[in-house]
PDB file of N, CA and C in Angstrom:
ATOM      1  N   MET A   1      -5.201  69.705 -94.347  1.00 47.00           N
ATOM      2  CA  MET A   1      -3.873  69.290 -94.053  1.00 47.00           C
ATOM      3  C   MET A   1      -3.792  70.223 -92.982  1.00 47.00           C
ATOM      4  N   THR A   2      -2.748  69.556 -92.512  1.00 49.00           N
ATOM      5  CA  THR A   2      -2.508  70.788 -90.893  1.00 49.00           C
ATOM      6  C   THR A   2      -0.951  71.389 -90.859  1.00 49.00           C
ATOM      7  N   SER A   3      -1.784  72.714 -90.088  1.00 48.00           N
ATOM      8  CA  SER A   3      -0.735  73.777 -90.689  1.00 48.00           C
ATOM      9  C   SER A   3      -0.531  73.920 -88.736  1.00 48.00           C
ATOM     10  N   THR A   4       0.869  74.001 -88.757  1.00 53.00           N
ATOM     11  CA  THR A   4       1.405  74.044 -87.566  1.00 53.00           C
ATOM     12  C   THR A   4       2.480  75.662 -87.107  1.00 53.00           C
ATOM     13  N   GLN A   5       2.193  75.985 -86.395  1.00 54.00           N
ATOM     14  CA  GLN A   5       2.770  77.581 -86.100  1.00 54.00           C
ATOM     15  C   GLN A   5       3.689  77.586 -85.036  1.00 54.00           C
ATOM     16  N   SER A   6       5.054  77.748 -85.804  1.00 51.00           N
ATOM     17  CA  SER A   6       5.733  78.345 -84.705  1.00 51.00           C
ATOM     18  C   SER A   6       6.005  79.188 -83.824  1.00 51.00           C
ATOM     19  N   PHE A   7       6.804  79.544 -82.705  1.00 50.00           N
ATOM     20  CA  PHE A   7       6.940  81.396 -82.550  1.00 50.00           C
ATOM     21  C   PHE A   7       8.457  81.288 -81.135  1.00 50.00           C
ATOM     22  N   ASP A   8       8.356  82.157 -81.949  1.00 54.00           N
ATOM     23  CA  ASP A   8      10.288  82.038 -81.103  1.00 54.00           C
ATOM     24  C   ASP A   8       9.242  83.296 -79.892  1.00 54.00           C
ATOM     25  N   LEU A   9       9.126  82.582 -78.746  1.00 48.00           N
ATOM     26  CA  LEU A   9       9.376  83.552 -77.131  1.00 48.00           C
ATOM     27  C   LEU A   9      10.740  84.043 -76.813  1.00 48.00           C
ATOM     28  N   PRO A  10      10.195  85.674 -76.793  1.00 57.00           N
ATOM     29  CA  PRO A  10      11.719  85.778 -75.888  1.00 57.00           C
ATOM     30  C   PRO A  10      11.664  84.974 -74.494  1.00 57.00           C
ATOM     31  N   GLU A  11      13.428  85.220 -74.399  1.00 58.00           N
ATOM     32  CA  GLU A  11      13.184  84.698 -72.920  1.00 58.00           C
ATOM     33  C   GLU A  11      13.384  85.957 -71.572  1.00 58.00           C
ATOM     34  N   ALA A  12      12.113  85.331 -70.926  1.00 67.00           N
ATOM     35  CA  ALA A  12      11.450  85.246 -69.757  1.00 67.00           C
ATOM     36  C   ALA A  12      12.778  86.505 -68.443  1.00 67.00           C
ATOM     37  N   ILE A  13      12.933  88.294 -68.771  1.00 88.00           N
ATOM     38  CA  ILE A  13      13.677  88.050 -68.368  1.00 88.00           C
ATOM     39  C   ILE A  13      13.602  89.390 -67.176  1.00 88.00           C
ATOM     40  N   MET A  14      14.556  88.638 -65.891  1.00 89.00           N
ATOM     41  CA  MET A  14      14.860  88.683 -64.553  1.00 89.00           C
ATOM     42  C   MET A  14      15.489  89.406 -64.604  1.00 89.00           C
ATOM     43  N   ASP A  15      15.457  90.269 -63.173  1.00 91.00           N
ATOM     44  CA  ASP A  15      16.686  91.104 -62.511  1.00 91.00           C
ATOM     45  C   ASP A  15      16.360  90.636 -60.881  1.00 91.00           C
ATOM     46  N   VAL A  16      17.555  90.134 -60.024  1.00 92.00           N
ATOM     47  CA  VAL A  16      17.334  89.544 -58.911  1.00 92.00           C
ATOM     48  C   VAL A  16      19.034  90.468 -58.420  1.00 92.00           C
ATOM     49  N   SER A  17      18.928  91.158 -56.983  1.00 92.00           N
ATOM     50  CA  SER A  17      19.304  91.872 -56.503  1.00 92.00           C
ATOM     51  C   SER A  17      19.953  91.545 -55.903  1.00 92.00           C
ATOM     52  N   HIS A  18      21.182  91.482 -54.603  1.00 91.00           N
ATOM     53  CA  HIS A  18      21.856  91.153 -53.385  1.00 91.00           C
ATOM     54  C   HIS A  18      21.943  91.721 -52.507  1.00 91.00           C
ATOM     55  N   GLY A  19      21.539  92.607 -51.834  1.00 92.00           N
ATOM     56  CA  GLY A  19      22.049  93.325 -50.216  1.00 92.00           C
ATOM     57  C   GLY A  19      22.006  92.788 -48.962  1.00 92.00           C
ATOM     58  N   ALA A  20      23.415  92.621 -48.848  1.00 93.00           N
ATOM     59  CA  ALA A  20      24.087  92.088 -47.374  1.00 93.00           C
ATOM     60  C   ALA A  20      23.947  93.837 -46.170  1.00 93.00           C
ATOM     61  N   GLU A  21      23.260  93.223 -45.579  1.00 93.00           N
ATOM     62  CA  GLU A  21      23.754  93.926 -44.219  1.00 93.00           C
ATOM     63  C   GLU A  21      23.022  93.497 -43.056  1.00 93.00           C
ATOM     64  N   PRO A  22      24.042  92.711 -42.367  1.00 96.00           N
ATOM     65  CA  PRO A  22      23.991  91.548 -41.693  1.00 96.00           C
ATOM     66  C   PRO A  22      22.868  92.764 -40.425  1.00 96.00           C
ATOM     67  N   PRO A  23      21.904  91.318 -39.046  1.00 97.00           N
ATOM     68  CA  PRO A  23      22.163  90.230 -39.672  1.00 97.00           C
ATOM     69  C   PRO A  23      21.091  89.777 -41.145  1.00 97.00           C
ATOM     70  N   TYR A  24      21.270  91.019 -41.907  1.00 97.00           N
ATOM     71  CA  TYR A  24      20.029  90.848 -43.275  1.00 97.00           C
ATOM     72  C   TYR A  24      20.368  90.639 -44.347  1.00 97.00           C
ATOM     73  N   LEU A  25      20.180  89.806 -44.637  1.00 96.00           N
ATOM     74  CA  LEU A  25      20.708  89.112 -46.009  1.00 96.00           C
ATOM     75  C   LEU A  25      19.146  89.510 -47.124  1.00 96.00           C
ATOM     76  N   ILE A  26      19.379  90.204 -48.048  1.00 96.00           N
ATOM     77  CA  ILE A  26      17.939  91.332 -48.792  1.00 96.00           C
ATOM     78  C   ILE A  26      18.209  90.906 -50.067  1.00 96.00           C
ATOM     79  N   VAL A  27      16.576  90.023 -50.728  1.00 96.00           N
ATOM     80  CA  VAL A  27      16.715  90.099 -52.200  1.00 96.00           C
ATOM     81  C   VAL A  27      16.469  89.776 -52.930  1.00 96.00           C
ATOM     82  N   ARG A  28      15.627  91.095 -53.363  1.00 96.00           N
ATOM     83  CA  ARG A  28      14.454  91.964 -55.273  1.00 96.00           C
ATOM     84  C   ARG A  28      15.400  90.556 -55.771  1.00 96.00           C
ATOM     85  N   LEU A  29      13.413  90.389 -56.052  1.00 96.00           N
ATOM     86  CA  LEU A  29      13.434  89.565 -57.780  1.00 96.00           C
ATOM     87  C   LEU A  29      12.272  90.919 -58.204  1.00 96.00           C
ATOM     88  N   ARG A  30      13.305  90.932 -59.588  1.00 95.00           N
ATOM     89  CA  ARG A  30      12.011  91.667 -60.039  1.00 95.00           C
ATOM     90  C   ARG A  30      11.694  91.073 -61.421  1.00 95.00           C
ATOM     91  N   GLY A  31      10.502  90.840 -62.778  1.00 95.00           N
ATOM     92  CA  GLY A  31      10.247  89.957 -63.230  1.00 95.00           C
ATOM     93  C   GLY A  31      10.353  89.127 -63.679  1.00 95.00           C
ATOM     94  N   GLU A  32      10.442  88.499 -64.171  1.00 95.00           N
ATOM     95  CA  GLU A  32       9.324  86.615 -64.879  1.00 95.00           C
ATOM     96  C   GLU A  32      10.762  85.400 -63.980  1.00 95.00           C
ATOM     97  N   LEU A  33      10.840  84.896 -63.586  1.00 96.00           N
ATOM     98  CA  LEU A  33      10.959  83.503 -63.265  1.00 96.00           C
ATOM     99  C   LEU A  33      10.678  82.185 -63.405  1.00 96.00           C
ATOM    100  N   ASP A  34      11.270  82.118 -64.850  1.00 94.00           N
ATOM    101  CA  ASP A  34      10.647  80.825 -65.418  1.00 94.00           C
ATOM    102  C   ASP A  34      11.781  79.649 -65.357  1.00 94.00           C
ATOM    103  N   MET A  35      11.909  78.738 -66.284  1.00 93.00           N
ATOM    104  CA  MET A  35      12.750  77.771 -66.819  1.00 93.00           C
ATOM    105  C   MET A  35      13.865  78.304 -68.032  1.00 93.00           C
ATOM    106  N   SER A  36      13.903  79.235 -68.073  1.00 92.00           N
ATOM    107  CA  SER A  36      14.500  80.003 -69.250  1.00 92.00           C
ATOM    108  C   SER A  36      15.428  80.284 -68.136  1.00 92.00           C
ATOM    109  N   ASN A  37      15.226  80.696 -66.814  1.00 93.00           N
ATOM    110  CA  ASN A  37      16.048  81.449 -65.847  1.00 93.00           C
ATOM    111  C   ASN A  37      16.406  81.297 -64.380  1.00 93.00           C
ATOM    112  N   ALA A  38      15.804  80.269 -64.197  1.00 92.00           N
ATOM    113  CA  ALA A  38      15.494  79.630 -62.432  1.00 92.00           C
ATOM    114  C   ALA A  38      16.754  80.377 -61.947  1.00 92.00           C
ATOM    115  N   ASP A  39      18.120  78.383 -62.685  1.00 90.00           N
ATOM    116  CA  ASP A  39      18.973  78.723 -62.145  1.00 90.00           C
ATOM    117  C   ASP A  39      20.212  80.416 -61.941  1.00 90.00           C
ATOM    118  N   ASP A  40      19.796  81.268 -62.235  1.00 88.00           N
ATOM    119  CA  ASP A  40      19.680  82.720 -62.074  1.00 88.00           C
ATOM    120  C   ASP A  40      19.840  83.014 -60.839  1.00 88.00           C
ATOM    121  N   LEU A  41      18.944  82.881 -59.721  1.00 88.00           N
ATOM    122  CA  LEU A  41      18.708  82.806 -58.447  1.00 88.00           C
ATOM    123  C   LEU A  41      19.770  82.535 -57.941  1.00 88.00           C
ATOM    124  N   HIS A  42      20.537  81.089 -58.019  1.00 84.00           N
ATOM    125  CA  HIS A  42      21.022  80.986 -57.391  1.00 84.00           C
ATOM    126  C   HIS A  42      22.657  81.647 -57.388  1.00 84.00           C
ATOM    127  N   ASP A  43      22.737  82.098 -56.286  1.00 81.00           N
ATOM    128  CA  ASP A  43      24.503  82.872 -56.180  1.00 81.00           C
ATOM    129  C   ASP A  43      25.256  83.025 -54.818  1.00 81.00           C
ATOM    130  N   PRO A  44      25.866  82.138 -55.346  1.00 85.00           N
ATOM    131  CA  PRO A  44      26.724  80.967 -53.330  1.00 85.00           C
ATOM    132  C   PRO A  44      27.251  81.479 -52.661  1.00 85.00           C
ATOM    133  N   ALA A  45      26.759  83.299 -53.026  1.00 86.00           N
ATOM    134  CA  ALA A  45      28.699  84.006 -52.350  1.00 86.00           C
ATOM    135  C   ALA A  45      28.655  84.253 -50.875  1.00 86.00           C
ATOM    136  N   HIS A  46      26.893  84.702 -50.921  1.00 88.00           N
ATOM    137  CA  HIS A  46      26.465  85.184 -49.750  1.00 88.00           C
ATOM    138  C   HIS A  46      26.179  83.558 -48.369  1.00 88.00           C
ATOM    139  N   LEU A  47      26.419  82.329 -48.599  1.00 90.00           N
ATOM    140  CA  LEU A  47      25.713  81.474 -47.932  1.00 90.00           C
ATOM    141  C   LEU A  47      26.543  80.715 -47.185  1.00 90.00           C
ATOM    142  N   ASP A  48      27.846  81.412 -47.469  1.00 89.00           N
ATOM    143  CA  ASP A  48      29.562  81.074 -46.486  1.00 89.00           C
ATOM    144  C   ASP A  48      28.908  82.024 -44.793  1.00 89.00           C
ATOM    145  N   ARG A  49      28.510  83.331 -45.519  1.00 93.00           N
ATOM    146  CA  ARG A  49      28.580  84.460 -44.427  1.00 93.00           C
ATOM    147  C   ARG A  49      28.133  83.997 -43.022  1.00 93.00           C
ATOM    148  N   SER A  50      28.261  84.643 -41.526  1.00 94.00           N
ATOM    149  CA  SER A  50      28.307  83.756 -40.942  1.00 94.00           C
ATOM    150  C   SER A  50      27.319  85.033 -39.702  1.00 94.00           C
ATOM    151  N   ASP A  51      27.947  85.917 -40.463  1.00 96.00           N
ATOM    152  CA  ASP A  51      27.699  87.305 -40.173  1.00 96.00           C
ATOM    153  C   ASP A  51      25.989  87.377 -40.941  1.00 96.00           C
ATOM    154  N   LEU A  52      24.890  86.830 -41.568  1.00 96.00           N
ATOM    155  CA  LEU A  52      23.933  86.111 -42.017  1.00 96.00           C
ATOM    156  C   LEU A  52      23.334  85.181 -41.861  1.00 96.00           C
ATOM    157  N   THR A  53      22.060  85.708 -40.614  1.00 97.00           N
ATOM    158  CA  THR A  53      21.398  84.664 -39.575  1.00 97.00           C
ATOM    159  C   THR A  53      19.896  85.518 -40.281  1.00 97.00           C
ATOM    160  N   THR A  54      19.614  86.269 -41.298  1.00 97.00           N
ATOM    161  CA  THR A  54      17.943  85.985 -41.541  1.00 97.00           C
ATOM    162  C   THR A  54      18.030  86.292 -43.109  1.00 97.00           C
ATOM    163  N   VAL A  55      17.260  85.582 -43.804  1.00 96.00           N
ATOM    164  CA  VAL A  55      16.905  86.403 -45.459  1.00 96.00           C
ATOM    165  C   VAL A  55      16.121  87.105 -45.399  1.00 96.00           C
ATOM    166  N   LEU A  56      14.874  88.218 -46.142  1.00 97.00           N
ATOM    167  CA  LEU A  56      14.048  88.468 -47.080  1.00 97.00           C
ATOM    168  C   LEU A  56      14.433  88.046 -48.342  1.00 97.00           C
ATOM    169  N   LEU A  57      13.970  87.402 -48.318  1.00 97.00           N
ATOM    170  CA  LEU A  57      13.411  87.510 -50.288  1.00 97.00           C
ATOM    171  C   LEU A  57      12.078  88.349 -50.770  1.00 97.00           C
ATOM    172  N   ASP A  58      12.036  89.051 -51.481  1.00 97.00           N
ATOM    173  CA  ASP A  58      11.034  90.366 -51.392  1.00 97.00           C
ATOM    174  C   ASP A  58      11.300  90.535 -53.128  1.00 97.00           C
ATOM    175  N   LEU A  59       9.875  90.068 -53.556  1.00 97.00           N
ATOM    176  CA  LEU A  59       8.954  89.306 -53.895  1.00 97.00           C
ATOM    177  C   LEU A  59       8.215  90.376 -55.132  1.00 97.00           C
ATOM    178  N   GLY A  60       7.641  91.054 -54.234  1.00 96.00           N
ATOM    179  CA  GLY A  60       6.963  92.281 -54.941  1.00 96.00           C
ATOM    180  C   GLY A  60       7.190  92.457 -56.555  1.00 96.00           C
ATOM    181  N   GLN A  61       8.194  92.796 -56.366  1.00 96.00           N
ATOM    182  CA  GLN A  61       7.734  92.920 -58.269  1.00 96.00           C
ATOM    183  C   GLN A  61       8.166  91.413 -59.242  1.00 96.00           C
ATOM    184  N   LEU A  62       8.010  90.409 -58.094  1.00 97.00           N
ATOM    185  CA  LEU A  62       8.746  89.514 -59.657  1.00 97.00           C
ATOM    186  C   LEU A  62       6.480  88.892 -60.286  1.00 97.00           C
ATOM    187  N   THR A  63       6.686  89.292 -60.821  1.00 96.00           N
ATOM    188  CA  THR A  63       5.061  89.282 -61.714  1.00 96.00           C
ATOM    189  C   THR A  63       4.648  88.166 -62.646  1.00 96.00           C
ATOM    190  N   PHE A  64       5.731  86.636 -62.423  1.00 95.00           N
ATOM    191  CA  PHE A  64       5.552  85.847 -62.589  1.00 95.00           C
ATOM    192  C   PHE A  64       6.324  85.192 -62.052  1.00 95.00           C
ATOM    193  N   CYS A  65       5.744  83.363 -62.141  1.00 96.00           N
ATOM    194  CA  CYS A  65       7.709  81.896 -61.413  1.00 96.00           C
ATOM    195  C   CYS A  65       5.996  81.557 -62.014  1.00 96.00           C
ATOM    196  N   ASP A  66       6.836  80.043 -62.779  1.00 95.00           N
ATOM    197  CA  ASP A  66       6.285  78.647 -62.893  1.00 95.00           C
ATOM    198  C   ASP A  66       6.494  77.564 -62.011  1.00 95.00           C
ATOM    199  N   GLY A  67       6.700  76.259 -62.887  1.00 94.00           N
ATOM    200  CA  GLY A  67       6.932  75.039 -61.215  1.00 94.00           C
ATOM    201  C   GLY A  67       8.524  74.953 -61.175  1.00 94.00           C
ATOM    202  N   ALA A  68       8.914  75.710 -62.554  1.00 95.00           N
ATOM    203  CA  ALA A  68      10.167  75.698 -62.469  1.00 95.00           C
ATOM    204  C   ALA A  68      11.546  76.722 -61.598  1.00 95.00           C
ATOM    205  N   GLY A  69      10.535  77.724 -61.819  1.00 96.00           N
ATOM    206  CA  GLY A  69      10.375  78.941 -60.755  1.00 96.00           C
ATOM    207  C   GLY A  69      10.909  78.595 -59.575  1.00 96.00           C
ATOM    208  N   LEU A  70       9.122  77.920 -59.247  1.00 96.00           N
ATOM    209  CA  LEU A  70       9.089  77.926 -57.928  1.00 96.00           C
ATOM    210  C   LEU A  70       9.717  76.815 -57.529  1.00 96.00           C
ATOM    211  N   ARG A  71      11.129  75.508 -58.190  1.00 96.00           N
ATOM    212  CA  ARG A  71      11.930  74.914 -58.037  1.00 96.00           C
ATOM    213  C   ARG A  71      13.125  75.611 -57.377  1.00 96.00           C
ATOM    214  N   ALA A  72      13.085  76.826 -58.343  1.00 96.00           N
ATOM    215  CA  ALA A  72      14.122  77.597 -57.590  1.00 96.00           C
ATOM    216  C   ALA A  72      14.474  77.293 -56.484  1.00 96.00           C
ATOM    217  N   LEU A  73      13.235  78.813 -55.821  1.00 97.00           N
ATOM    218  CA  LEU A  73      12.858  79.386 -54.884  1.00 97.00           C
ATOM    219  C   LEU A  73      12.760  78.654 -54.364  1.00 97.00           C
ATOM    220  N   LEU A  74      13.278  77.413 -54.042  1.00 96.00           N
ATOM    221  CA  LEU A  74      12.341  76.944 -52.663  1.00 96.00           C
ATOM    222  C   LEU A  74      13.915  76.307 -52.464  1.00 96.00           C
ATOM    223  N   LYS A  75      14.822  75.559 -53.787  1.00 96.00           N
ATOM    224  CA  LYS A  75      15.991  75.829 -53.564  1.00 96.00           C
ATOM    225  C   LYS A  75      16.898  76.238 -52.592  1.00 96.00           C
ATOM    226  N   PHE A  76      16.618  77.996 -52.988  1.00 96.00           N
ATOM    227  CA  PHE A  76      16.795  78.918 -52.333  1.00 96.00           C
ATOM    228  C   PHE A  76      16.164  78.881 -50.727  1.00 96.00           C
ATOM    229  N   ARG A  77      15.550  79.228 -50.801  1.00 96.00           N
ATOM    230  CA  ARG A  77      15.010  78.955 -49.795  1.00 96.00           C
ATOM    231  C   ARG A  77      16.317  76.924 -48.591  1.00 96.00           C
ATOM    232  N   ASP A  78      15.510  76.018 -48.919  1.00 96.00           N
ATOM    233  CA  ASP A  78      15.999  75.199 -48.358  1.00 96.00           C
ATOM    234  C   ASP A  78      18.208  75.751 -47.659  1.00 96.00           C
ATOM    235  N   ALA A  79      18.674  76.157 -49.054  1.00 95.00           N
ATOM    236  CA  ALA A  79      20.058  76.146 -49.124  1.00 95.00           C
ATOM    237  C   ALA A  79      20.775  76.757 -47.652  1.00 95.00           C
ATOM    238  N   HIS A  80      19.537  78.743 -47.817  1.00 96.00           N
ATOM    239  CA  HIS A  80      20.319  78.692 -46.209  1.00 96.00           C
ATOM    240  C   HIS A  80      19.499  78.413 -45.101  1.00 96.00           C
ATOM    241  N   VAL A  81      17.876  77.901 -45.555  1.00 96.00           N
ATOM    242  CA  VAL A  81      17.478  77.600 -43.978  1.00 96.00           C
ATOM    243  C   VAL A  81      17.702  76.246 -43.830  1.00 96.00           C
ATOM    244  N   GLN A  82      19.296  76.132 -43.746  1.00 96.00           N
ATOM    245  CA  GLN A  82      19.729  74.533 -43.867  1.00 96.00           C
ATOM    246  C   GLN A  82      20.793  75.197 -42.662  1.00 96.00           C
ATOM    247  N   ARG A  83      21.510  76.160 -43.203  1.00 95.00           N
ATOM    248  CA  ARG A  83      22.087  77.154 -42.572  1.00 95.00           C
ATOM    249  C   ARG A  83      22.157  78.408 -41.449  1.00 95.00           C
ATOM    250  N   GLY A  84      20.666  77.284 -40.695  1.00 96.00           N
ATOM    251  CA  GLY A  84      20.234  78.273 -39.639  1.00 96.00           C
ATOM    252  C   GLY A  84      19.075  79.125 -40.263  1.00 96.00           C
ATOM    253  N   ARG A  85      19.386  79.545 -41.269  1.00 96.00           N
ATOM    254  CA  ARG A  85      18.662  80.680 -40.631  1.00 96.00           C
ATOM    255  C   ARG A  85      17.791  81.599 -41.074  1.00 96.00           C
ATOM    256  N   GLN A  86      16.514  82.317 -40.592  1.00 96.00           N
ATOM    257  CA  GLN A  86      14.974  82.321 -41.005  1.00 96.00           C
ATOM    258  C   GLN A  86      15.350  82.695 -41.697  1.00 96.00           C
ATOM    259  N   PHE A  87      14.088  82.810 -42.491  1.00 96.00           N
ATOM    260  CA  PHE A  87      14.410  83.093 -44.161  1.00 96.00           C
ATOM    261  C   PHE A  87      12.100  83.563 -44.458  1.00 96.00           C
ATOM    262  N   SER A  88      12.269  84.381 -44.629  1.00 96.00           N
ATOM    263  CA  SER A  88      10.803  84.655 -44.780  1.00 96.00           C
ATOM    264  C   SER A  88      10.714  85.291 -46.702  1.00 96.00           C
ATOM    265  N   ALA A  89       9.805  85.312 -47.443  1.00 96.00           N
ATOM    266  CA  ALA A  89       9.124  86.506 -48.498  1.00 96.00           C
ATOM    267  C   ALA A  89       8.305  86.857 -47.913  1.00 96.00           C
ATOM    268  N   THR A  90       9.180  88.866 -48.600  1.00 96.00           N
ATOM    269  CA  THR A  90       8.456  89.882 -48.436  1.00 96.00           C
ATOM    270  C   THR A  90       7.275  89.639 -49.732  1.00 96.00           C
ATOM    271  N   GLN A  91       6.653  91.481 -49.563  1.00 96.00           N
ATOM    272  CA  GLN A  91       5.799  91.483 -50.960  1.00 96.00           C
ATOM    273  C   GLN A  91       5.162  91.022 -52.042  1.00 96.00           C
ATOM    274  N   VAL A  92       4.947  90.013 -51.815  1.00 96.00           N
ATOM    275  CA  VAL A  92       5.001  89.201 -51.876  1.00 96.00           C
ATOM    276  C   VAL A  92       3.971  89.046 -53.961  1.00 96.00           C
ATOM    277  N   HIS A  93       4.452  89.545 -54.814  1.00 96.00           N
ATOM    278  CA  HIS A  93       3.257  89.719 -55.727  1.00 96.00           C
ATOM    279  C   HIS A  93       1.862  88.469 -55.533  1.00 96.00           C
ATOM    280  N   PRO A  94       0.184  89.902 -56.064  1.00 96.00           N
ATOM    281  CA  PRO A  94      -0.227  88.881 -55.858  1.00 96.00           C
ATOM    282  C   PRO A  94      -0.599  87.677 -57.162  1.00 96.00           C
ATOM    283  N   ARG A  95      -0.248  87.391 -58.434  1.00 95.00           N
ATOM    284  CA  ARG A  95      -0.601  86.235 -58.829  1.00 95.00           C
ATOM    285  C   ARG A  95       0.978  85.168 -58.531  1.00 95.00           C
ATOM    286  N   VAL A  96       2.004  85.744 -57.808  1.00 96.00           N
ATOM    287  CA  VAL A  96       2.630  85.155 -57.369  1.00 96.00           C
ATOM    288  C   VAL A  96       2.641  83.804 -55.565  1.00 96.00           C
ATOM    289  N   ARG A  97       1.557  85.121 -55.067  1.00 95.00           N
ATOM    290  CA  ARG A  97       0.932  84.379 -54.173  1.00 95.00           C
ATOM    291  C   ARG A  97       0.162  83.534 -54.604  1.00 95.00           C
ATOM    292  N   ARG A  98      -0.743  83.520 -55.854  1.00 95.00           N
ATOM    293  CA  ARG A  98      -1.915  82.537 -56.181  1.00 95.00           C
ATOM    294  C   ARG A  98      -1.429  81.433 -56.658  1.00 95.00           C
ATOM    295  N   ILE A  99       0.089  81.370 -57.630  1.00 95.00           N
ATOM    296  CA  ILE A  99       0.831  80.340 -57.548  1.00 95.00           C
ATOM    297  C   ILE A  99       1.364  79.683 -56.565  1.00 95.00           C
ATOM    298  N   MET A 100       1.468  80.151 -55.639  1.00 95.00           N
ATOM    299  CA  MET A 100       2.440  79.388 -54.923  1.00 95.00           C
ATOM    300  C   MET A 100       0.792  78.433 -53.214  1.00 95.00           C
ATOM    301  N   ASP A 101      -0.447  79.253 -53.877  1.00 95.00           N
ATOM    302  CA  ASP A 101      -1.277  79.113 -53.156  1.00 95.00           C
ATOM    303  C   ASP A 101      -1.748  77.433 -53.422  1.00 95.00           C
ATOM    304  N   ILE A 102      -1.871  77.799 -54.928  1.00 95.00           N
ATOM    305  CA  ILE A 102      -2.179  76.473 -55.480  1.00 95.00           C
ATOM    306  C   ILE A 102      -1.385  75.143 -55.417  1.00 95.00           C
ATOM    307  N   CYS A 103       0.372  76.376 -55.273  1.00 94.00           N
ATOM    308  CA  CYS A 103       0.724  73.923 -55.713  1.00 94.00           C
ATOM    309  C   CYS A 103       1.273  74.562 -54.051  1.00 94.00           C
ATOM    310  N   GLY A 104       0.120  74.351 -52.454  1.00 95.00           N
ATOM    311  CA  GLY A 104       0.706  74.463 -51.396  1.00 95.00           C
ATOM    312  C   GLY A 104       2.237  74.973 -50.699  1.00 95.00           C
ATOM    313  N   LEU A 105       2.110  76.052 -51.661  1.00 94.00           N
ATOM    314  CA  LEU A 105       3.410  76.070 -50.875  1.00 94.00           C
ATOM    315  C   LEU A 105       3.778  78.072 -50.263  1.00 94.00           C
ATOM    316  N   SER A 106       2.279  78.044 -50.413  1.00 92.00           N
ATOM    317  CA  SER A 106       2.152  79.937 -49.493  1.00 92.00           C
ATOM    318  C   SER A 106       3.551  79.483 -48.115  1.00 92.00           C
ATOM    319  N   GLU A 107       2.996  78.824 -47.542  1.00 91.00           N
ATOM    320  CA  GLU A 107       3.484  78.292 -45.798  1.00 91.00           C
ATOM    321  C   GLU A 107       5.264  78.595 -46.294  1.00 91.00           C
ATOM    322  N   ALA A 108       5.831  78.084 -46.858  1.00 91.00           N
ATOM    323  CA  ALA A 108       7.020  77.895 -47.020  1.00 91.00           C
ATOM    324  C   ALA A 108       7.714  79.120 -47.494  1.00 91.00           C
ATOM    325  N   PHE A 109       6.702  80.062 -47.620  1.00 87.00           N
ATOM    326  CA  PHE A 109       7.354  81.716 -47.706  1.00 87.00           C
ATOM    327  C   PHE A 109       7.125  82.856 -47.072  1.00 87.00           C
ATOM    328  N   VAL A 110       5.441  82.773 -46.423  1.00 81.00           N
ATOM    329  CA  VAL A 110       5.617  83.240 -45.862  1.00 81.00           C
ATOM    330  C   VAL A 110       5.350  82.837 -44.956  1.00 81.00           C
ATOM    331  N   ALA A 111       6.188  84.548 -43.036  1.00 64.00           N
ATOM    332  CA  ALA A 111       5.217  83.454 -42.921  1.00 64.00           C
ATOM    333  C   ALA A 111       4.685  84.465 -41.739  1.00 64.00           C
TER     334      ALA A 111
END
């Protein structure tokens, strides 16, 4: 007889804060970024502001990121780079840096 267990896993918790201090847009992520909340990263409010020329993405308190989270980060980065903005991730948490390294994406985020 085969037994199957199912687990109710809690949704990952992530907090996103945006701070516009022209010419900088500072975005801080805290918690876990995964398939359950990757869409929460997208905030079009700052995309069309011409006074913001540099995006700083603070990942110091982002403790987990899966493949869906990396895709969301790339989409976020590309949306700003396509508008001619400089983009850099700062204070990348070691666990998140490791997954970026494994996927060959570190250079896309860290200048």
